[in-house]
Short mmCIF file of C-alpha atoms in Angstrom, two decimals:
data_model
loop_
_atom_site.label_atom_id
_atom_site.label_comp_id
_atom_site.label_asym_id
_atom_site.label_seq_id
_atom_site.Cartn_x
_atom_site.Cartn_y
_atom_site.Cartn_z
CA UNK L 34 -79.87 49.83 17.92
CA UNK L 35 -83.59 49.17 16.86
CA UNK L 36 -84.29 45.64 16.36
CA UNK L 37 -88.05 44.54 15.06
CA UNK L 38 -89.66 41.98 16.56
CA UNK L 39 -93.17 40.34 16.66
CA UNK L 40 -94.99 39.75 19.97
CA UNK L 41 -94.72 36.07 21.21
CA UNK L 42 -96.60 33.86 23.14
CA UNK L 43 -95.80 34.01 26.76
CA UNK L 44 -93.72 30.83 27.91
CA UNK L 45 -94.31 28.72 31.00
CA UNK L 46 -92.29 27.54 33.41
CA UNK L 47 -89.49 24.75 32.23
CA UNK L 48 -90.68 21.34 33.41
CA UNK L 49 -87.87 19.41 34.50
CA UNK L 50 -87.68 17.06 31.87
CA UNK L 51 -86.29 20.15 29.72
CA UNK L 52 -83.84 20.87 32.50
CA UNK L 53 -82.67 17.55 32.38
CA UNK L 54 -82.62 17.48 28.73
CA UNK L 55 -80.72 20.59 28.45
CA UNK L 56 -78.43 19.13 31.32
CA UNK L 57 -77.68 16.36 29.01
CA UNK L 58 -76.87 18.20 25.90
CA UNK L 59 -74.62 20.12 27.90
CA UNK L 60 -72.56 17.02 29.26
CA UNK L 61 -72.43 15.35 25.96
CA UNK L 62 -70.85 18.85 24.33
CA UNK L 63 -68.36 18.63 27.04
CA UNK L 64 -67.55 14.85 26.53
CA UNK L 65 -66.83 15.66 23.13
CA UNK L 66 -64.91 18.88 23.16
CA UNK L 67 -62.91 16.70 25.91
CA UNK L 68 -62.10 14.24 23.52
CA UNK L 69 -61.67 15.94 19.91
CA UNK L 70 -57.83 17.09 21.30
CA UNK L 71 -57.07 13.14 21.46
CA UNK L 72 -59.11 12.65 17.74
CA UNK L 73 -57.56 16.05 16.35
CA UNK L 74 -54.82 17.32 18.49
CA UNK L 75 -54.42 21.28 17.64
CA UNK L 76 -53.44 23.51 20.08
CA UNK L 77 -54.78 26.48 17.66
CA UNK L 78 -58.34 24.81 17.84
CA UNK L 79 -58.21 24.36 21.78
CA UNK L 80 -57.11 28.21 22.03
CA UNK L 81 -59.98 29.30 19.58
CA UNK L 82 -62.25 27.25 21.83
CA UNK L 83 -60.94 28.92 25.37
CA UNK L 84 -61.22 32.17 23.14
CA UNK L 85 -64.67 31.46 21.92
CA UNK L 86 -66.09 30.07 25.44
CA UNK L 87 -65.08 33.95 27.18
CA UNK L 88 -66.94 35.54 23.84
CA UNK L 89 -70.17 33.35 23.95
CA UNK L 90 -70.73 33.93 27.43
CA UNK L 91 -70.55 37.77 26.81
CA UNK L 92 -72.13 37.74 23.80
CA UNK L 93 -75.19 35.93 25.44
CA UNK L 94 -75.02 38.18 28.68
CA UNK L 95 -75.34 41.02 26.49
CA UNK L 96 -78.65 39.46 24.60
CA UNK L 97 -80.12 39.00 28.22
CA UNK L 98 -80.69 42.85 27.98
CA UNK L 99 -80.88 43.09 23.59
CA UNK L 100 -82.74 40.33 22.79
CA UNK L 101 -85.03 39.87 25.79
CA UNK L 102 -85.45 43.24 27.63
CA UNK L 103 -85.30 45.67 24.93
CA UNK L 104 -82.44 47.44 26.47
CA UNK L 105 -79.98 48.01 23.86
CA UNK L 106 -76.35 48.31 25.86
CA UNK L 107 -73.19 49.80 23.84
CA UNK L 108 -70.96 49.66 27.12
CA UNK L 109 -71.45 45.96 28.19
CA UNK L 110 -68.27 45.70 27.80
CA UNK L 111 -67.64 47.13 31.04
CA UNK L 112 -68.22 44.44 32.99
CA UNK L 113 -66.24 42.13 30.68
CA UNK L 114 -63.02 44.45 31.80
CA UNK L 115 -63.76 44.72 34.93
CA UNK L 116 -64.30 40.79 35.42
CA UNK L 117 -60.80 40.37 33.66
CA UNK L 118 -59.09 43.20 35.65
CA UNK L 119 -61.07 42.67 38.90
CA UNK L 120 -59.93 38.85 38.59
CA UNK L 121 -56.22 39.84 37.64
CA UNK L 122 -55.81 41.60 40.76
CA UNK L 123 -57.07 39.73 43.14
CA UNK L 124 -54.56 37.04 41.52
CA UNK L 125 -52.07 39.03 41.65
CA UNK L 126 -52.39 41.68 44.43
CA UNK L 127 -53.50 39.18 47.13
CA UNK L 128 -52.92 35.74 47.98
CA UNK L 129 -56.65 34.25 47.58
CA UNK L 130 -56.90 31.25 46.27
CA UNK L 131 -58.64 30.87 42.45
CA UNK L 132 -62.02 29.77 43.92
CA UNK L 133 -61.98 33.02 45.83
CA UNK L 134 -60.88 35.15 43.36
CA UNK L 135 -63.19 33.82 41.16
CA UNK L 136 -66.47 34.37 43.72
CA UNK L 137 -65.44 37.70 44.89
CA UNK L 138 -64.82 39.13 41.10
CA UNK L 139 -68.74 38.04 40.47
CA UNK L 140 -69.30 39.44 43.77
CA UNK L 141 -67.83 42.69 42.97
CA UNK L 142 -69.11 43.01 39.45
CA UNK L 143 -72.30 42.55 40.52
CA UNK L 144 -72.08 45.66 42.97
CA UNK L 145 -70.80 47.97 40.09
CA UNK L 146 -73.84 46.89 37.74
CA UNK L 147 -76.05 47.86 40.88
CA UNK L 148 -74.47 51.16 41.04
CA UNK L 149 -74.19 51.73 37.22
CA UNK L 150 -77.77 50.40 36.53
CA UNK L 151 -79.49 52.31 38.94
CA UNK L 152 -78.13 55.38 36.83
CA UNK L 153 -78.94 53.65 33.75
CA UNK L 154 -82.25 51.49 33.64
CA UNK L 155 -84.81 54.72 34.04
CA UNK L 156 -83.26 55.78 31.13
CA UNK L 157 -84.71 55.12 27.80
CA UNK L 158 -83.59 53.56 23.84
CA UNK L 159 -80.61 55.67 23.11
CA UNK L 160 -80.41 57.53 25.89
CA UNK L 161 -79.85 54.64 27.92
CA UNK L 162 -77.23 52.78 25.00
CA UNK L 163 -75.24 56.17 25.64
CA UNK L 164 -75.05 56.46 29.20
CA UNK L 165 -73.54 52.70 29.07
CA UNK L 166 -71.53 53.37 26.47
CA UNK L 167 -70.04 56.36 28.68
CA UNK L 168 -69.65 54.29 31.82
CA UNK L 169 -67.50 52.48 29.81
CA UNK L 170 -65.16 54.56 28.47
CA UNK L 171 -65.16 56.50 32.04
CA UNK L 172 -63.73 52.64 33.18
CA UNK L 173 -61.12 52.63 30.38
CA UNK L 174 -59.70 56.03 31.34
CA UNK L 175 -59.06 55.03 35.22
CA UNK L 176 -57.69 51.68 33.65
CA UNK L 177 -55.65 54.34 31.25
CA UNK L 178 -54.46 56.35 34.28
CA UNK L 179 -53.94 54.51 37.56
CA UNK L 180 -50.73 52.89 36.33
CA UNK L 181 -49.50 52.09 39.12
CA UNK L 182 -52.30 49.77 39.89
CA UNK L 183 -53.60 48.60 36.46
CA UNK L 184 -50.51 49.25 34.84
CA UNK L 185 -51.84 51.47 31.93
CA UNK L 186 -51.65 50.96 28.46
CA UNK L 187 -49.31 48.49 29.54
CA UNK L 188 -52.14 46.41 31.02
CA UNK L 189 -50.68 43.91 34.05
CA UNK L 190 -48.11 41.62 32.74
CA UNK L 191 -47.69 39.85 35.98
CA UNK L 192 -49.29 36.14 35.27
CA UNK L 193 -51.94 34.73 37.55
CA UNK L 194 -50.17 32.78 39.79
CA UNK L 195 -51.69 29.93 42.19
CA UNK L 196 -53.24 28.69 38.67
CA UNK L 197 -53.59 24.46 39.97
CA UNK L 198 -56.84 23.92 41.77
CA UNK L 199 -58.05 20.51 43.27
CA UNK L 200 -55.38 19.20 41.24
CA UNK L 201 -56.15 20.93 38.04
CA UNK L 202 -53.23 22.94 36.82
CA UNK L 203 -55.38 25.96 34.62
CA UNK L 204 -51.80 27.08 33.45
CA UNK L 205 -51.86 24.10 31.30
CA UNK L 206 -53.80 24.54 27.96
CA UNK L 207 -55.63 21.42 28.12
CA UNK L 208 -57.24 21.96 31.56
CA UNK L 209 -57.85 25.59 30.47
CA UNK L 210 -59.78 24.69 27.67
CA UNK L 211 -62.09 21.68 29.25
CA UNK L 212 -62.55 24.51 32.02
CA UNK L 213 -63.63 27.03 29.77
CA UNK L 214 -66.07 24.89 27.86
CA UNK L 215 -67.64 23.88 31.28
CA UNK L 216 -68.03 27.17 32.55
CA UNK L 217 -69.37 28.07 28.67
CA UNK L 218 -71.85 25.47 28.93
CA UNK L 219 -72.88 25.60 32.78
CA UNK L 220 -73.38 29.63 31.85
CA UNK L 221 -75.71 28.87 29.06
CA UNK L 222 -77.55 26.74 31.12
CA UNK L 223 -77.94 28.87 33.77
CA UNK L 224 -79.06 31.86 31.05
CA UNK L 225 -81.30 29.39 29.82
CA UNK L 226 -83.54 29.01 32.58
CA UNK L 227 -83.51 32.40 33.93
CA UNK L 228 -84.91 33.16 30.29
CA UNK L 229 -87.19 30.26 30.32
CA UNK L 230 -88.94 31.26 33.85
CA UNK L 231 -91.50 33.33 34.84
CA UNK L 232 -89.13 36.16 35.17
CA UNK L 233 -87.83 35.56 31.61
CA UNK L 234 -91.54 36.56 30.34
CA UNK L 235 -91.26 39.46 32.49
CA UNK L 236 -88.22 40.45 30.21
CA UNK L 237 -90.20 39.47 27.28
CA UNK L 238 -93.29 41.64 28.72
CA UNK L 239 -91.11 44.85 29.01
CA UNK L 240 -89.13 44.25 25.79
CA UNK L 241 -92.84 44.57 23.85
CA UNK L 242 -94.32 46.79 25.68
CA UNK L 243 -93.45 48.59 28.96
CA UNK L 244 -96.51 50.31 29.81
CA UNK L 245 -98.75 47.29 29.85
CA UNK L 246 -96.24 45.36 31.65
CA UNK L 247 -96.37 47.66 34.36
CA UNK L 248 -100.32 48.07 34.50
CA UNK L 249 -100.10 43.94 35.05
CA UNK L 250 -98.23 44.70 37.94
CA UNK L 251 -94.74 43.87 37.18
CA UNK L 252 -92.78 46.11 38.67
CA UNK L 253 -90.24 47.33 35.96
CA UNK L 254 -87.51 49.60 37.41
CA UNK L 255 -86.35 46.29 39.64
CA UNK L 256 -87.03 43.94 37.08
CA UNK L 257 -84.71 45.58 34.64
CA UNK L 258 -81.98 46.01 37.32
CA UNK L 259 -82.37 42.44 38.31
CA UNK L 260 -81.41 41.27 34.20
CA UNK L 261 -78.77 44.10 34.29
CA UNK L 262 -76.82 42.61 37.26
CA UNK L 263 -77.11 39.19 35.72
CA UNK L 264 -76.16 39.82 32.44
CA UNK L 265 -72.98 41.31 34.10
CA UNK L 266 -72.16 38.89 36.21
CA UNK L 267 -72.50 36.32 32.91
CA UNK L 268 -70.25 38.46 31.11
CA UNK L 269 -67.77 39.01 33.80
CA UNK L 270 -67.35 35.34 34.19
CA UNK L 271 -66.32 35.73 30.36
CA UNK L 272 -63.73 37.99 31.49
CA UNK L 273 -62.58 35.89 33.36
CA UNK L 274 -61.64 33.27 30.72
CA UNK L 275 -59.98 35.68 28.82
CA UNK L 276 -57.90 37.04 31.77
CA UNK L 277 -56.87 33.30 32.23
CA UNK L 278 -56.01 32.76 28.59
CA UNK L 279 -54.23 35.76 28.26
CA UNK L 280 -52.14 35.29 31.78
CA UNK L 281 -53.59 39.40 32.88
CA UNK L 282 -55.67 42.11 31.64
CA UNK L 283 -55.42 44.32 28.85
CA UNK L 284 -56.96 47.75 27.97
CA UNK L 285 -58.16 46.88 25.24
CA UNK L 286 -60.13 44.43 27.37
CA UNK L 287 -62.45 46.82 28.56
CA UNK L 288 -62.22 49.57 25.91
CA UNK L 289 -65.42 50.59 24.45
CA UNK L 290 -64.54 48.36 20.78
CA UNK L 291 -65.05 44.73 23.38
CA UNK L 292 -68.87 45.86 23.10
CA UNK L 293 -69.56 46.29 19.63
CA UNK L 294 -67.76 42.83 18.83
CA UNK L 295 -70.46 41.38 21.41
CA UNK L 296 -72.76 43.43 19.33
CA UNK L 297 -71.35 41.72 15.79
CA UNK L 298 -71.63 38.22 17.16
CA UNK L 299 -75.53 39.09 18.22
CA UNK L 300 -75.88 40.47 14.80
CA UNK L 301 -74.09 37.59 12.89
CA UNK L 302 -75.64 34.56 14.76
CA UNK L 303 -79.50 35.59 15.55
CA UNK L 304 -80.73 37.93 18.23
CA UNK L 305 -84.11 35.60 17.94
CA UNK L 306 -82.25 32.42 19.12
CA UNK L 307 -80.80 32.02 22.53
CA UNK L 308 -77.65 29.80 21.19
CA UNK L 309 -77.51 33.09 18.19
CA UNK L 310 -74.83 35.05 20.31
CA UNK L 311 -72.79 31.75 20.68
CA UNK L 312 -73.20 30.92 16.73
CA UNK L 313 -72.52 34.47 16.10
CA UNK L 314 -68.96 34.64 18.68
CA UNK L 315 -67.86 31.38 16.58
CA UNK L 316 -67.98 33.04 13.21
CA UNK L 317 -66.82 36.84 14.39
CA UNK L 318 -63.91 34.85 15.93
CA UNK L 319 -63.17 32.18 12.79
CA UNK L 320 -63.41 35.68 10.75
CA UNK L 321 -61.03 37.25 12.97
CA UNK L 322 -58.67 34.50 12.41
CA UNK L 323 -59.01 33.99 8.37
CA UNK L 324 -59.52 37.66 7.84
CA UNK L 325 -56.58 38.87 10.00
CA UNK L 326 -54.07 36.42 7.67
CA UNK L 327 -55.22 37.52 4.20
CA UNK L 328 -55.44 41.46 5.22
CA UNK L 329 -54.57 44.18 7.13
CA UNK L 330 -58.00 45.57 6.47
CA UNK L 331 -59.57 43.93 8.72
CA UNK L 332 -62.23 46.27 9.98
CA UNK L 333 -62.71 47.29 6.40
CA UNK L 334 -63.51 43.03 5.64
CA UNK L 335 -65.83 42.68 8.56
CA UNK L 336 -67.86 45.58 8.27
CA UNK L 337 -68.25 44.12 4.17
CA UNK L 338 -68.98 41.06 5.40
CA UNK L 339 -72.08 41.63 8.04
CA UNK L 340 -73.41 43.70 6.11
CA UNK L 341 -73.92 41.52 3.78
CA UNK L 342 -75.71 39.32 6.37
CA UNK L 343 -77.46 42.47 6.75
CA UNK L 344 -78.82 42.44 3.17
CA UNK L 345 -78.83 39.22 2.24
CA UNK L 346 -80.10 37.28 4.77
CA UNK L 347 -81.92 40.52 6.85
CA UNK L 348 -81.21 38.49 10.19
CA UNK L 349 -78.60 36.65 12.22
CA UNK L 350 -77.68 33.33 10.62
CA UNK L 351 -79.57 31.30 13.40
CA UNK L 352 -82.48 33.33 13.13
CA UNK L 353 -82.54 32.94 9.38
CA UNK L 354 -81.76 29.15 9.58
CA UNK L 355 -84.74 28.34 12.10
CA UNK L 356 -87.19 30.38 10.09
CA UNK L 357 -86.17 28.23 7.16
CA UNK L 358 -86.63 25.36 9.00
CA UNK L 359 -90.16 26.22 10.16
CA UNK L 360 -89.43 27.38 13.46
CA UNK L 361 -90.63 30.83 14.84
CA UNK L 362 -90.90 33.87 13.17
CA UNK L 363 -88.14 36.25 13.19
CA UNK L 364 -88.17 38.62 15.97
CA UNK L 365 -89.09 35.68 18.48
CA UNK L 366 -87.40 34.29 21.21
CA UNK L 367 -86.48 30.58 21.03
#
């Protein structure tokens, strides 16, 4: 996936007035998405936002490594599953409480995308969106196979049990949702600043141009590795939403199609605009919904529809919307 972009200016270091800004936008989304169930109770709008919350943060994960490094992954997805299944287990297999379940899935994500991305980072453009794309699917066919851990195509059916923590029962929707939509927003944050640092225009530095960034004397290889563990981690914490919403984990969870929906809701929101992938998860999701109603078709309807955001507006609705508005050019990083 080729994706043109113009050099940028190189950003400094956050003050912390931004932080705190940021950290107040953040607590003022939450106070409202707390309170729009007693304005507007729906429990279809709280699941779409539980559902929306475990796409976002993958969706943004995966722009860590598309938008701002250049590296174009087509088996992010990986580490999605493997935070829903990794979490699942644990749940279910051992008697850890959530907390623990919780650290030790990030924990153990984090050592796969060590692993995998040592393989994968020295590898270049398509080469390297293959070799992800393949890790992936190698994951789905030992989720396929070991039955009688994973339980196949059958995925595990088994709950998560021990779901009430510090007095916050997660098997109620309610909590669910408020806890999704804090771990959405303190995961944005978090992506915010890393992008926003000094190391963030090391991504930038690499994503334009590789060779110079190296003769500066950033030190690629581990620089790249360093974004590609993060950016799992991120999306594993997604998976871990979704394993909570949908009481297990499902093949279909960590089968190579979980990737290119990350890929849609980069494409529909703005790959130029950090909150692009969450704008972009929102609409693939609302278009799931509508879509999935009116037709069977609906691979047929999607595919129609972004590509008319292809043609008509020639970049993610974000993008297109802050170039309207005067912002930066498309291709940049906001």
């Amino acid at each position: 996936m080729t994706i043109e972009r113009r050099p940028e200016p190189l950003m400094s270091v956050p003050t912390r007035s931004h932080t705190l800004r940021d950290i107040m936008i953040g607590c003022l989304v939450i106070a409202a998405l707390a309170a729009i169930p007693f304005l507007l109770p729906s429990k279809a709008f709280q699941d779409f936002v539980i559902r929306c919350s475990s796409m976002a943060l993958f969706a943004t994960s995966l722009n860590l490594l598309v938008g701002y490094t250049g590296l174009s992954s087509f088996g992010h997805g990986l580490f999605y599953g493997l935070g829903t299944y990794s979490f699942a287990l644990l749940m279910q297999k051992t008697g850890l409480p959530l907390p623990a379940a919780f650290v030790l899935t990030l924990l153990l994500t984090a050592a796969t995308a060590v692993v995998v991305g040592a393989i994968c980072i020295r590898l270049r453009l398509i080469y390297f969106a293959f070799v992800t794309l393949a890790m992936q699917m190698l994951a789905h066919s030992i989720v396929i196979s070991w039955v009688g851990l994973t339980g196949g195509d059958q995925g595990l059916q088994g709950g998560i049990p021990r779901r009430v923590v510090a007095g916050i029962d997660l098997g109620n929707q309610y909590h669910l949702y408020i806890f999704s939509a804090v771990l959405l927003v303190i995961g944005l944050l978090l992506m915010r600043h890393i992008v926003s640092t000094s190391f963030g225009t090391s991504l930038r530095m690499i994503r334009d141009n590789e060779v110079r960034a190296a003769f500066l004397g950033i030190v690629v290889w581990r620089v790249k590795l360093t974004v590609f563990v993060l950016a799992a981690v991120f999306a594993a914490v997604g998976g871990i939403v979704m394993s909570l919403f949908v009481s297990g984990a499902y093949p279909e969870l960590i089968n190579w199609p979980i990737s290119g929906d990350a890929i849609f809701a980069i494409v529909l929101g703005g790959v130029g605009s950090f909150l692009g992938p969450t704008v972009g998860a929102s609409i693939l999701l609302l278009l799931n919904d509508v879509v999935t109603r009116q037709t069977e078709y609906y691979g047929l309807a999607l595919g129609i529809i972004i590509l008319l955001f292809a043609l008509g507006l020639r970049r993610g609705l974000l993008d297109f919307i802050t170039q309207r508005l005067g912002g930066r050019p498309a291709g940049g990083i906001s």
